[in-house]
Structure formats: structure tokens, C-alpha cells
Amino acid sequence: MRFERREHRPLYLLIVTPVIAVIAALALAGILIAIAGAPVLDAYWRILTGAFGSRLSATETLTRATPLMLTGLAAAVAFRARLWNIGAEGQFYLGAIAVAAASSKLLGNLPAPILIPLLLLVGAIAGMVLILIPLWLRLRFSVDEVVTSLLLNFIAVLFVSMLIDGVLKDPLAFGWPQSQSVSDHAMLPKLIARSRLHIGFVIAIALAVIVHFIQSRTVFGMQSRAAGLNPGGAVFAGVPLGKTLVKVACLSGGLAGLAGAIEVMGVKGYVTTDLSPGFGYAGIVVAMLANLNPLGVVFAAIFTATMFVGADGMSRGLGIPTYIADVTVALSLLTMLIALFFTQYRIRR
Amino acid sequence: MMQLFDIIASAGLWAAILRIATPLIFGTLGALLCERAGVLNLGIEGIMTFGAMIGWLSVYHGADLWTGLLIAAVAGGVFGLLHASLTVTLGLSQHVSGLGVTLFASSFSYYVFRLIVPLANTPPTIVPFQPIAIPGLSTLPFIGPAFFTQTAPTYLAILIALLMAYIIFRTPVGLAIRMTGENPHAAEAQGVNPMKVRYGAVIAGSALMGMGGAFLTLSAFNSFFPTMVQGRGWICIALVVFASWRPGRALFGALLFAFFDAFQLRLQTALSGLVPYQLFLMTPYILSIAALAVMARRARVPQALMQPYRRGER
């Protein structure tokens, strides 16, 4: 058996691929559900209705999808330039804690129309700062950024834990390590009354469109793609590789930091060390499922959020551990990888 | 100052160093073997988690400890097979495939664990490996209690490090592995099958990672809990660079790292209340990053690392 590179990549394949990958992942996860002794189709039906069956669950799912879109975009823009930013989780936390600190210590008294954009900016900058460390190590010492950006996740969470145990601790939280709350007028406006869905959802989609525009229509987008496809060739063609990577990193880290900021200002109002149930890591899967396409990220994030939100109710009803959602999402990353391979190669006997 | 000296002079510290180092030795050697053949295996964090879970689960269900360790190794090998299929046969990005393996293996571990062990207030436990006092040596003052009363897997890890150094630098198999990692085309011209070598190295290396994870549940602790691997896998990846892809230095690096870790644990108790404990918990990760920054330039990376090999395609 040998593989042969396809001359043309038919367009329909690129659209069908993620669908096939997700179905394959659901089938594989179905085997695990069946082994656990539960009816598979019923389980998936419960996941779907659990995620979209009511007004409340549907808005919950979209609320959950919001940070996933942003961390997914963060991974997608970085991976496209072959910048392996695995640190979105840490950047998320740093963005979140920066917002809590700025709101409670510095800017809290500003009026909402100035305060909210300012806080979002603060969160984004915090994320950028964190990703610039691994990038600097790569450019200066040629250290692979995968491990450094990942190790920084642990450091960032511990740093947040230190702050919410110390200077930023909420004295009213009965001793729980929890940051001071952001002021009421720093909270993002609700999109739909009597739900948690906030304006951050719209911001995330708008950013997906903007990133898509940047990548497909600007010189920077072209350069970042060239840097990923063939770094040597890109330098030869006059692409400033270092500068491009710095911009890509800032965009990526900024998006992840923004995800943390938006989660604090949209949902919780304060920071704890379980603010993120792995949004940074799930963002990697979201980006891969979307084949690194910014618009695809929106749909991939909604799929992932559907699994996470729906699995809760399914788990309670059928006694299947909620981890089945993580398993399915991780499996879809693997099946997507294989499916993408077959859009580029065909089997020749 | 006296306090620092007391810590360093205590046999307990040195015994802890070997204990802390053991999973790192297994994991670093496993990652090193994969990378020597040209395959970066970022699945390590997940594979260690799965090894920890499946090793514990086997023993909990009546297998003896060595069988548990073996099962963890086999399970690690199976994940290695998955990673090799994706990266060697299909030639997919080793970064992304490894991350996929990690995400899948760890969530799968938690799923299986929760499925079989329902939520309880106190996690169920097993009887772990007991320290073995090596006759004669263990009665030596200071050195005895520190180095010669470890559990069996610790001795095994050191043995494997020495064995791997011998295999890689002194045997034809080792030569084939090194050639495949440096230049698979040249290796093929010499009659070596780079695909087979890569498969073998990734499977064997991942088996070691599985054993490293199993050490946590079968020897260091006696129960399994989610996120117990706590980034040890990623630290191993950093240690491989620190070790310049040499098994002997990997052993040394893991011990040095464990020294700092054991030391900060004790310093933490000595200075409790004065310095936030999180600062101490950060040190292993900061050390790993520092080690990478110091060693990355000097290290001799296997030249074909992360390059997919396809016959007739360059």
C-alpha cells in the first residue's frame, strides 16, 4: 500500500472532511458508550437535547462556545504560521486575572463605555505578554515553543492562584481563594434577557470574521501563511520572519487573553483557578476541526460546546461519566487529522 | 542558612530525590528513544496518565504489581503504535498528532477510571511497591537509607538508563536508530528500514512512558486521581533536550531536577507562611524552561527529528 499525492484537492472534500471526521469520532465514542452499557443513540439524543433542547440550554451552549471560539482562533492563527502556541490556557488565565486586577485596583470607577473596551484591551495585552516569552526563547535561543508555552500554563495558573490567595483576594469570599469581583458596570451586557449569553458571543464571531479577512486579504496574512508553509522560502522571498512571528504571536496570545477577559466580564465576574475547564486545550481541537479556518472555528466551537454542555445531562440520565465529552472531542481531533490526510493523498495499491 | 544545610544533610531528602526522579527517568528515556529515531512524541503526558490509571486499575482488580507495571507498558506501547501510525505511516505533523494523543489518552483515562470506580469521598487504594533494602549496601550510614532502600521500579529505571546507553551507542540496533534519526535516506541505503525502526522506537519509548506513569500509582502513591501527572510528561520532553539526547545525561538530568524539586518541597515547609507556596510549586516548570534555554543551542538535535520520511520523496 502506498500513498500518492493528489493533484487537485476537490472543494467538496474540504467541506465534507470535518463532517466525516466528527461522525467517525461519534461512532468511536459510541463504542465506549455501548461498552458502558448505555443505549448509544439515546445517549447522543440526550446530548443534543441537553445542549439545545430549551432556551436555557441553547443559550448556555452558546455561552460556553464563546471562549472556545476565541481560544480556537488563537490556536488557528498561530498554527497556520507553524507557531506552536500550546499556551492558550495560561494566556486565558492571565487575561482573566489582569481584568480582575485592573478593574478592582485601577480603573473600576470609569464609566462603562470607556471601562469595558479598556479592560478587554488589558486582558488581550496580558495574553500577548505571556506568549512573547516562548517566542523570545525560540528566536533568541532556538527553543521549541511547544514545551515552553505549555509549561507556562502551569506557571500562569499558579501565579493566578498566588494572587487570589494574596493581594487580589476577595475578603468577602469566606476564605475561598477567589479574586475581587469586577465592578458591576464592567460586566458585559446580556444578549438575551434571563440567560447568561452575553455580548462576548458577538465579539467572538466578529473577531472570527476579522481574522478571516486579515488572513485572506492582507500582506500580513499572506506573510504569516508563507512563514508556516516554508520558512526558508519565505525568508528568501523577503518575508521578515521574526517580525511576522511576533505579530502572529501577539494576535494569538491576544485572542487567548481576550477569551479570559470576556469569560470574567461576561459570565463569572471574578477569577478562581477553575475558571477554565480546559478552554485553552480544547481550543487546539477547535482549531484543528476547523482546519485552521477562522470561520470554521465558529462552527467547531459550537460543536465542542454542544458536547460539553450536553454531556452533563446525558451523564446524569444514563450514568456515563461526563469525560465522554472530552474523549469525543479528542477523538475528533485524531479522526480529523486522518481525514485531512486523505484530502491530500490517495491510496495506490 | 543552618536550615538549608540541615535539609541537604538529611537522608530523607536524598531518598526522596530518587523517588521523584523515577517517573522522570522512565519518561525521559522513552521520549529520548522516540526522538533518537526522529519522532517527537508529545503524547507523553497522556500516555503517562493512562499508564498511571491502567496500572492502578489492574492491581485494584487483583493483578500483582509487576503485572500492573507490564500492563501499563503494553498500554503505553499501544498509544505509541497510534502515534507511529499517524506520524510515520501517514507522515502527519508530529506536533499535532502528539497533542491529539495526549488529549485523547488523558480524557480516556479519566473516562475509564470514572466508569469503573464511582465517585467516592475517599479514593480507593492499593498496596504499592514496598522499599527493598539492598543487603549490605542499605546498612551503610547515610548512603544506605538514601540510595539503597528504594522500591523495585526505581532500581529498574536506573538499570534501563544504563542499558539504553549501551544499546544506543554500542549495538547495531542503536546505530540503526541513530542513523534513522539523523538521516533516514542514508539509513535506508545501508539496508535499514527507517519505517520499522521508527515504529519500534516509538512503541518501545511509549511503553517506557506508560511505566513512568504507572510508577506514580503503583509506587509513589497508592491511588489514582485525575491530573496526577501534573505536567511531568512535558518536563520529560524538556529533560531530553537538557540531556542532549544521551541516556546517561538523561539519568543525571532527572536526578538533578528531582534534587531541586525535593529541595523546594522541604524549603516550602521550612519557610511556610513567609513565601507564597505557589512560588515553590512553580519552580519545577521554571527550571525546565531555564534548562531548555541553557541547553537548546548547545544540544545536538537528531537532524531528521520531526521530518516525515517517505520513500522516494524528499
XYZ file of C-alpha atoms in Angstrom:
663
model
C 0.000 0.000 0.000
C 1.401 3.389 -0.937
C 0.126 6.929 -0.764
C 0.062 9.213 -3.733
C -0.256 12.972 -3.527
C -3.470 14.268 -5.061
C -3.030 16.635 -7.992
C -6.198 18.545 -7.171
C -7.970 18.969 -3.892
C -11.649 18.948 -4.770
C -13.544 21.662 -2.902
C -16.315 19.343 -1.748
C -13.730 17.233 0.082
C -12.674 20.188 2.203
C -16.258 20.777 3.291
C -17.165 17.121 3.772
C -13.965 16.263 5.656
C -14.836 17.771 9.054
C -18.280 16.211 8.887
C -16.864 12.760 8.204
C -14.286 13.231 10.951
C -16.917 14.187 13.512
C -19.169 11.276 12.532
C -16.247 8.884 12.833
C -15.382 10.294 16.267
C -19.004 9.976 17.393
C -19.056 6.373 16.170
C -15.871 5.551 18.091
C -17.149 7.263 21.237
C -20.391 5.352 20.676
C -18.470 2.116 21.141
C -17.263 3.406 24.512
C -20.803 4.339 25.496
C -22.042 0.907 24.435
C -19.306 -0.786 26.488
C -20.503 1.237 29.472
C -23.876 -0.411 28.917
C -25.926 2.564 27.756
C -28.024 2.916 24.580
C -25.813 4.851 22.160
C -28.414 6.667 20.094
C -30.363 7.625 23.191
C -27.132 8.993 24.684
C -26.451 11.175 21.657
C -30.061 12.321 21.542
C -29.768 13.358 25.186
C -26.557 15.244 24.426
C -28.264 17.113 21.604
C -31.379 17.950 23.586
C -29.290 18.689 26.654
C -27.392 21.271 24.628
C -30.201 22.743 22.541
C -33.463 21.362 23.937
C -34.553 24.508 25.707
C -33.976 28.228 25.566
C -31.840 27.995 28.665
C -29.665 25.127 27.428
C -29.208 26.677 23.988
C -28.005 29.968 25.438
C -25.760 28.039 27.858
C -24.199 26.194 24.922
C -23.527 29.409 23.024
C -22.129 30.980 26.198
C -19.778 28.021 26.516
C -18.850 28.263 22.833
C -17.703 31.893 23.204
C -14.338 31.307 24.934
C -13.806 28.239 22.724
C -14.143 30.392 19.611
C -11.508 32.778 20.924
C -9.037 30.104 22.085
C -9.742 28.242 18.832
C -8.884 31.366 16.845
C -5.785 31.812 18.984
C -4.596 28.315 18.066
C -5.651 28.634 14.417
C -3.745 31.861 13.682
C -0.633 30.545 15.428
C -0.680 27.055 13.895
C -1.136 28.487 10.416
C 2.245 30.185 10.822
C 3.656 27.000 12.433
C 3.938 28.820 15.722
C 3.006 26.080 18.172
C 1.255 28.107 20.816
C 0.013 25.472 23.261
C -0.163 28.101 25.971
C -3.674 29.423 25.382
C -4.769 28.061 28.759
C -2.200 30.163 30.597
C -2.867 33.197 28.399
C -6.563 32.806 29.174
C -5.885 32.908 32.918
C -3.507 35.821 32.640
C -6.077 37.782 30.629
C -8.709 36.984 33.233
C -6.618 37.977 36.236
C -5.399 41.137 34.524
C -9.008 42.223 34.115
C -9.803 41.465 37.737
C -6.739 43.385 38.894
C -7.289 46.382 36.631
C -10.956 46.600 37.496
C -10.578 46.330 41.251
C -7.331 48.255 41.712
C -7.079 50.848 38.964
C -9.880 51.544 36.572
C -13.018 50.464 38.388
C -14.520 53.925 38.596
C -14.507 54.729 34.899
C -17.875 54.768 33.104
C -18.834 51.550 31.312
C -18.373 52.715 27.685
C -14.718 53.504 28.424
C -14.110 50.839 31.049
C -15.255 47.789 29.075
C -13.102 48.325 25.963
C -10.181 49.262 28.175
C -10.492 46.088 30.236
C -10.781 43.941 27.122
C -7.583 45.533 25.879
C -5.866 44.871 29.202
C -6.844 41.198 29.008
C -5.576 40.883 25.450
C -2.265 42.538 26.313
C -1.777 40.184 29.272
C -2.179 37.226 26.921
C 0.292 38.734 24.465
C 2.915 39.243 27.142
C 2.762 35.589 28.120
C 3.162 34.221 24.581
C 6.059 36.556 23.891
C 8.193 34.660 26.419
C 8.239 31.373 24.466
C 8.575 33.292 21.201
C 11.567 35.182 22.548
C 13.106 31.903 23.698
C 12.558 30.459 20.229
C 14.007 33.415 18.341
C 16.873 34.023 20.753
C 17.828 30.511 21.917
C 16.032 28.365 19.304
C 13.975 26.591 21.963
C 10.938 24.768 20.592
C 7.936 26.780 21.804
C 5.669 23.768 22.344
C 7.121 22.776 25.685
C 7.849 26.293 26.922
C 4.386 27.643 26.115
C 2.869 24.580 27.728
C 4.939 24.790 30.894
C 3.911 28.431 31.171
C 0.312 27.238 31.557
C 1.196 25.667 34.886
C 3.147 28.746 35.929
C 0.281 31.066 34.944
C -2.316 29.113 36.916
C -0.057 29.067 39.983
C 0.551 32.788 39.552
C -3.202 33.398 39.456
C -3.616 31.155 42.488
C -0.982 33.223 44.313
C -2.717 36.498 43.507
C -6.187 35.335 44.512
C -4.691 33.994 47.729
C -2.933 37.272 48.332
C -3.234 40.815 47.016
C -6.337 40.222 44.909
C -8.170 38.026 47.400
C -11.811 38.823 47.898
C -12.255 39.458 51.641
C -15.966 38.687 51.306
C -15.473 35.183 49.878
C -15.465 33.391 53.254
C -11.820 32.429 52.911
C -12.200 30.862 49.471
C -9.377 31.770 47.112
C -11.317 33.995 44.758
C -10.403 37.321 43.215
C -12.236 40.520 43.950
C -15.191 40.925 41.631
C -15.067 43.282 38.693
C -17.366 46.246 39.179
C -20.947 45.810 38.019
C -20.640 48.233 35.173
C -17.626 46.317 33.870
C -19.837 43.318 33.171
C -20.621 42.728 29.502
C -24.250 43.423 28.546
C -26.519 40.410 28.155
C -27.534 39.408 24.674
C -30.727 37.712 25.756
C -32.529 38.552 28.982
C -32.800 35.841 31.667
C -29.818 33.922 30.289
C -26.064 34.034 30.645
C -25.482 34.693 26.945
C -23.565 37.957 26.677
C -22.259 40.299 24.039
C -18.929 38.434 24.056
C -20.526 35.882 21.746
C -20.978 38.560 19.097
C -17.469 39.880 19.700
C -16.053 36.381 19.161
C -17.892 35.914 15.861
C -16.877 39.395 14.716
C -13.260 38.570 15.525
C -13.511 35.345 13.527
C -14.637 37.388 10.512
C -11.905 39.974 11.063
C -9.214 37.301 11.414
C -10.504 35.653 8.246
C -10.223 38.983 6.457
C -6.715 39.573 7.799
C -5.561 36.153 6.733
C -7.046 36.180 3.266
C -6.726 39.834 2.257
C -3.721 41.428 3.908
C 0.024 41.284 3.362
C 0.479 40.190 6.967
C -1.916 37.278 6.432
C -0.007 36.198 3.353
C 3.308 36.503 5.168
C 2.142 34.503 8.158
C 0.916 31.731 5.884
C 4.213 31.764 3.982
C 6.125 31.585 7.254
C 4.218 28.425 8.099
C 4.356 26.729 4.708
C 8.045 27.193 4.062
C 10.078 29.356 6.459
C 13.227 29.134 4.335
C 11.403 30.079 1.172
C 9.582 32.870 2.957
C 12.838 34.456 4.080
C 14.183 34.113 0.543
C 11.078 35.864 -0.781
C 11.700 38.761 1.580
C 9.251 37.949 4.363
C 10.610 39.296 7.662
C 10.209 36.002 9.521
C 10.937 37.255 13.043
C 8.651 40.265 12.753
C 5.877 38.174 11.228
C 6.116 35.650 14.047
C 5.971 38.412 16.653
C 2.789 39.765 15.056
C 1.290 36.283 14.815
C 2.161 35.625 18.450
C 0.589 38.895 19.578
C -2.570 38.100 17.652
C -2.700 34.568 19.039
C -1.884 35.442 22.635
C -4.134 38.469 22.466
C -7.094 36.356 21.398
C -6.476 33.857 24.192
C -6.096 36.643 26.759
C -9.274 38.214 25.453
C -11.034 34.883 25.932
C -10.154 35.032 29.627
C -11.170 38.675 29.914
C -14.506 38.019 28.236
C -15.199 34.975 30.391
C -14.666 37.038 33.549
C -16.608 40.067 32.350
C -19.349 38.062 30.661
C -20.044 35.175 32.996
C -18.308 34.893 36.364
C -17.381 38.409 37.410
C -14.407 37.106 39.390
C -11.477 34.715 38.908
C -10.916 31.335 40.511
C -8.420 28.685 39.440
C -11.221 26.670 37.874
C -12.420 29.493 35.659
C -11.425 27.434 32.631
C -12.324 23.756 32.271
C -9.501 23.457 29.735
C -10.649 26.100 27.239
C -7.059 26.556 26.093
C -6.562 22.889 25.295
C -9.998 22.475 23.736
C -9.134 25.454 21.535
C -6.445 23.330 19.885
C -9.071 20.788 18.882
C -11.448 23.511 17.751
C -8.749 24.958 15.515
C -7.875 21.558 14.037
C -11.521 20.652 13.454
C -11.896 23.924 11.594
C -8.832 23.025 9.526
C -7.348 26.290 10.857
C -10.025 28.287 9.045
C -11.222 31.235 11.216
C -14.829 30.981 10.040
C -14.808 27.221 10.579
C -13.715 27.898 14.152
C -17.171 29.310 14.924
C -18.857 26.039 13.995
C -16.192 23.830 15.541
C -16.531 25.768 18.809
C -20.290 25.308 18.823
C -19.854 21.563 18.193
C -17.370 21.291 21.057
C -19.571 23.315 23.400
C -22.521 21.109 22.455
C -20.587 18.043 23.560
C -19.532 19.604 26.857
C -22.889 21.094 27.802
C -24.957 18.165 26.510
C -22.796 15.546 28.206
C -23.757 16.869 31.641
C -27.414 15.987 31.315
C -26.645 12.757 29.482
C -24.286 11.781 32.260
C -26.905 12.372 34.934
C -29.558 10.472 32.972
C -27.552 7.439 31.880
C -24.694 7.267 34.358
C -21.986 7.711 31.709
C -19.030 9.752 33.015
C -19.041 13.315 31.597
C -15.467 12.703 30.454
C -17.048 11.094 27.381
C -17.337 14.653 26.022
C -13.578 15.209 26.313
C -12.964 11.776 24.797
C -15.202 12.532 21.817
C -13.616 15.919 21.239
C -10.101 14.463 21.429
C -11.100 11.616 19.125
C -12.448 14.088 16.591
C -9.029 15.757 16.549
C -7.446 12.419 15.639
C -10.078 11.499 13.052
C -9.829 14.977 11.560
C -6.075 14.550 11.180
C -6.589 11.306 9.293
C -9.411 12.734 7.201
C -7.284 15.744 6.259
C -4.534 13.377 5.180
C -6.882 11.775 2.686
C -7.771 15.136 1.193
C -4.092 15.423 0.271
C -3.247 11.847 -0.588
C -4.951 8.886 -2.136
C -4.165 5.225 -1.642
C -2.461 3.482 -4.517
C -2.065 -0.251 -4.446
C 21.445 29.065 56.480
C 21.702 26.238 59.017
C 18.241 25.233 57.938
C 19.372 24.837 54.332
C 22.287 22.746 55.453
C 20.072 20.547 57.600
C 17.827 19.906 54.632
C 20.696 18.909 52.367
C 22.275 16.725 55.031
C 19.132 14.696 55.670
C 18.959 11.212 54.208
C 15.239 11.738 53.670
C 15.957 14.358 51.017
C 18.215 12.035 49.045
C 15.789 9.156 49.267
C 13.049 11.485 48.006
C 15.228 12.581 45.097
C 15.411 9.061 43.698
C 11.688 8.608 44.227
C 10.804 11.869 42.482
C 13.273 11.152 39.696
C 11.962 7.695 38.820
C 8.923 8.655 36.696
C 11.061 11.341 35.051
C 13.769 8.790 34.230
C 11.239 6.461 32.609
C 9.540 9.273 30.720
C 12.727 10.998 29.601
C 14.238 7.742 28.360
C 11.018 6.967 26.499
C 10.882 10.379 24.832
C 14.605 10.167 24.113
C 14.247 6.826 22.341
C 11.452 8.168 20.112
C 13.416 11.307 19.273
C 16.633 9.406 18.556
C 14.692 7.675 15.772
C 13.363 11.032 14.549
C 9.882 11.127 16.092
C 8.860 13.781 18.613
C 6.297 12.206 20.935
C 4.211 14.886 22.628
C 1.746 12.165 23.588
C 3.861 11.556 26.685
C 1.690 13.473 29.158
C -1.393 11.496 28.137
C 0.454 8.186 27.895
C 1.805 8.647 31.428
C -1.699 9.429 32.664
C -3.057 6.305 31.008
C -0.215 4.188 32.378
C -0.902 5.503 35.864
C -4.600 4.729 35.518
C -4.415 1.300 33.891
C -1.576 0.099 36.119
C -3.528 1.089 39.202
C -6.775 -0.361 37.869
C -5.165 -3.738 37.082
C -3.739 -4.033 40.566
C -7.004 -2.855 42.099
C -8.696 -5.701 40.247
C -6.322 -8.316 41.605
C -3.289 -8.308 39.329
C 0.054 -8.284 41.111
C 2.198 -5.153 40.985
C 4.605 -6.370 38.297
C 1.708 -7.381 36.073
C 0.238 -3.916 36.613
C 3.506 -2.347 35.524
C 3.622 -4.630 32.479
C 0.044 -3.775 31.517
C 0.895 -0.088 31.761
C 3.872 -0.683 29.467
C 1.754 -2.544 26.923
C -0.914 0.172 27.032
C 1.792 2.792 26.503
C 3.033 0.782 23.538
C -0.445 0.743 22.023
C -0.611 4.545 22.178
C 2.878 4.556 20.669
C 1.530 2.441 17.824
C -1.218 5.016 17.297
C 1.269 7.886 17.254
C 3.582 5.961 14.917
C 0.739 5.160 12.514
C -0.158 8.832 12.303
C 3.347 10.246 12.069
C 5.397 7.501 10.421
C 2.975 5.874 8.001
C 0.839 8.922 7.243
C 3.592 11.451 7.872
C 1.281 13.850 9.742
C 2.585 16.709 11.863
C 4.275 15.164 14.882
C 3.310 18.158 16.992
C -0.386 17.887 16.304
C -0.547 14.101 16.433
C 1.231 14.080 19.780
C -1.134 16.675 21.209
C -4.049 14.623 19.909
C -2.693 11.510 21.611
C -2.223 13.418 24.854
C -5.729 14.883 24.839
C -7.254 11.522 23.936
C -5.199 9.382 26.317
C -5.792 11.598 29.335
C -9.532 12.091 28.816
C -9.868 8.369 28.022
C -8.071 7.560 31.280
C -10.469 9.700 33.304
C -13.438 8.177 31.460
C -12.398 4.577 32.111
C -11.493 5.365 35.718
C -14.845 7.033 36.452
C -16.698 4.264 34.676
C -15.178 1.566 36.843
C -14.623 3.471 40.087
C -17.665 5.532 41.020
C -17.239 8.867 42.738
C -16.327 8.394 46.388
C -15.147 10.692 49.144
C -12.006 8.716 49.820
C -10.371 7.284 46.719
C -9.882 3.503 46.822
C -6.302 2.428 47.401
C -3.977 -0.497 46.683
C -0.877 -1.812 48.433
C 2.001 -0.279 46.457
C 5.568 -1.482 45.864
C 7.444 -1.566 49.168
C 11.015 -0.296 49.576
C 13.622 -3.013 49.159
C 16.707 -2.749 51.322
C 19.645 -3.996 49.290
C 21.547 -6.377 51.578
C 24.877 -4.989 52.693
C 24.556 -1.609 50.995
C 21.446 -0.474 52.818
C 23.186 -0.621 56.191
C 25.813 1.917 55.140
C 25.446 5.096 57.137
C 23.555 7.891 55.304
C 24.079 6.426 51.807
C 22.208 3.268 52.751
C 18.855 4.778 53.698
C 19.166 7.356 50.922
C 20.033 5.245 47.903
C 19.583 1.581 48.696
C 16.120 1.381 50.203
C 14.057 2.278 47.156
C 11.167 0.424 45.554
C 11.947 -2.046 42.780
C 10.829 0.158 39.828
C 13.400 2.789 40.845
C 16.233 0.275 40.531
C 14.674 -0.854 37.248
C 14.627 2.709 35.888
C 18.337 3.182 36.583
C 19.085 -0.199 35.034
C 17.126 0.717 31.904
C 19.011 4.023 31.598
C 22.344 2.207 31.623
C 21.036 -0.468 29.274
C 19.716 2.129 26.850
C 23.025 3.987 26.832
C 24.693 0.698 25.933
C 22.161 -0.176 23.234
C 22.190 3.226 21.569
C 25.948 3.685 21.430
C 27.326 0.142 21.344
C 24.993 -2.086 19.344
C 23.890 -2.353 15.677
C 20.311 -1.711 16.739
C 21.405 1.537 18.371
C 23.314 2.518 15.257
C 20.214 1.895 13.135
C 18.133 4.052 15.493
C 20.661 6.887 15.457
C 21.007 6.761 11.665
C 17.252 6.860 11.242
C 17.079 9.923 13.434
C 19.918 11.660 11.650
C 19.283 10.740 8.035
C 16.679 8.123 7.157
C 17.638 8.167 3.478
C 21.203 7.229 4.281
C 19.921 4.630 6.736
C 17.811 3.066 4.022
C 20.796 2.996 1.680
C 22.581 0.960 4.352
C 19.808 -1.607 4.371
C 17.975 -0.267 7.413
C 14.206 0.096 7.152
C 13.565 3.550 8.662
C 9.845 2.923 8.959
C 10.353 -0.214 11.044
C 12.977 1.456 13.209
C 10.702 4.413 13.884
C 7.769 2.167 14.711
C 9.905 0.107 17.061
C 11.412 3.115 18.797
C 8.089 4.916 19.254
C 6.357 1.795 20.583
C 9.181 0.906 22.975
C 9.610 4.534 24.053
C 5.897 4.911 24.714
C 5.947 1.689 26.739
C 8.563 3.308 28.984
C 6.336 6.388 29.309
C 3.463 4.132 30.394
C 5.708 2.569 33.051
C 6.724 6.027 34.255
C 3.085 6.862 34.779
C 2.420 3.555 36.496
C 5.229 4.285 38.968
C 3.123 7.155 40.274
C 0.182 4.954 41.214
C 1.979 1.685 41.977
C 4.911 3.004 43.951
C 4.848 6.722 44.792
C 1.144 6.897 45.676
C -1.422 4.169 46.150
C -4.380 5.635 44.326
C -5.237 7.306 41.038
C -6.704 10.761 40.672
C -7.182 12.975 37.611
C -4.397 15.427 36.729
C -1.963 13.485 38.920
C 0.745 13.521 36.232
C 0.833 17.340 36.605
C 3.000 18.171 33.624
C 5.695 15.591 34.362
C 5.477 14.481 30.729
C 6.253 17.948 29.438
C 9.117 18.225 31.872
C 10.484 14.971 30.412
C 10.388 16.495 26.913
C 12.428 19.405 28.266
C 14.813 16.991 30.005
C 15.540 15.230 26.706
C 16.895 18.497 25.311
C 18.757 19.122 28.547
C 20.277 15.642 28.218
C 21.360 16.320 24.637
C 19.638 13.071 23.630
C 22.046 10.967 25.718
C 20.610 8.372 28.175
C 23.355 8.835 30.755
C 22.768 12.568 30.890
C 19.022 11.928 30.980
C 19.559 9.976 34.170
C 21.699 12.776 35.563
C 19.220 15.458 34.425
C 16.274 13.680 36.027
C 18.193 13.331 39.302
C 19.313 16.966 39.250
C 15.763 18.043 38.546
C 14.433 15.840 41.321
C 17.022 17.319 43.661
C 15.619 20.813 43.106
C 12.093 19.520 43.417
C 12.724 17.647 46.673
C 14.679 20.594 47.994
C 11.924 23.109 47.262
C 9.388 20.810 48.942
C 11.404 20.914 52.143
C 12.198 24.582 51.850
C 8.482 25.160 51.477
C 7.833 23.620 54.892
C 10.757 25.475 56.425
C 9.600 28.826 55.087
C 5.854 28.248 55.257
C 3.971 31.473 55.826
C 6.848 33.680 54.696
C 6.712 32.998 50.959
C 3.583 32.025 48.991
C 3.653 28.259 48.460
C 2.748 28.752 44.788
C 6.199 30.187 44.153
C 7.702 26.862 45.200
C 5.280 24.895 43.077
C 6.317 26.986 40.088
C 9.994 26.080 40.386
C 9.900 22.739 38.512
C 8.308 24.406 35.494
C 10.595 27.436 35.614
C 13.604 25.134 35.950
C 12.507 23.169 32.881
C 12.231 26.328 30.820
C 15.600 27.544 32.088
C 17.166 24.171 31.289
C 15.801 24.399 27.749
C 17.114 27.922 27.257
C 20.568 26.976 28.501
C 20.907 23.716 26.626
C 18.905 24.159 23.413
C 21.696 25.819 21.445
C 24.445 23.538 22.588
C 22.428 20.369 22.134
C 22.928 18.219 19.061
C 19.406 17.635 17.801
C 18.850 14.476 15.735
C 18.846 16.033 12.270
C 15.751 14.250 10.964
C 13.666 14.938 14.080
C 10.095 15.867 13.124
C 10.731 15.192 9.438
C 8.358 12.631 7.990
C 10.071 10.001 5.913
C 8.549 8.846 2.671
C 10.364 6.573 0.318
C 11.450 8.400 -2.811
C 10.148 11.759 -1.574
C 12.442 14.373 -0.163
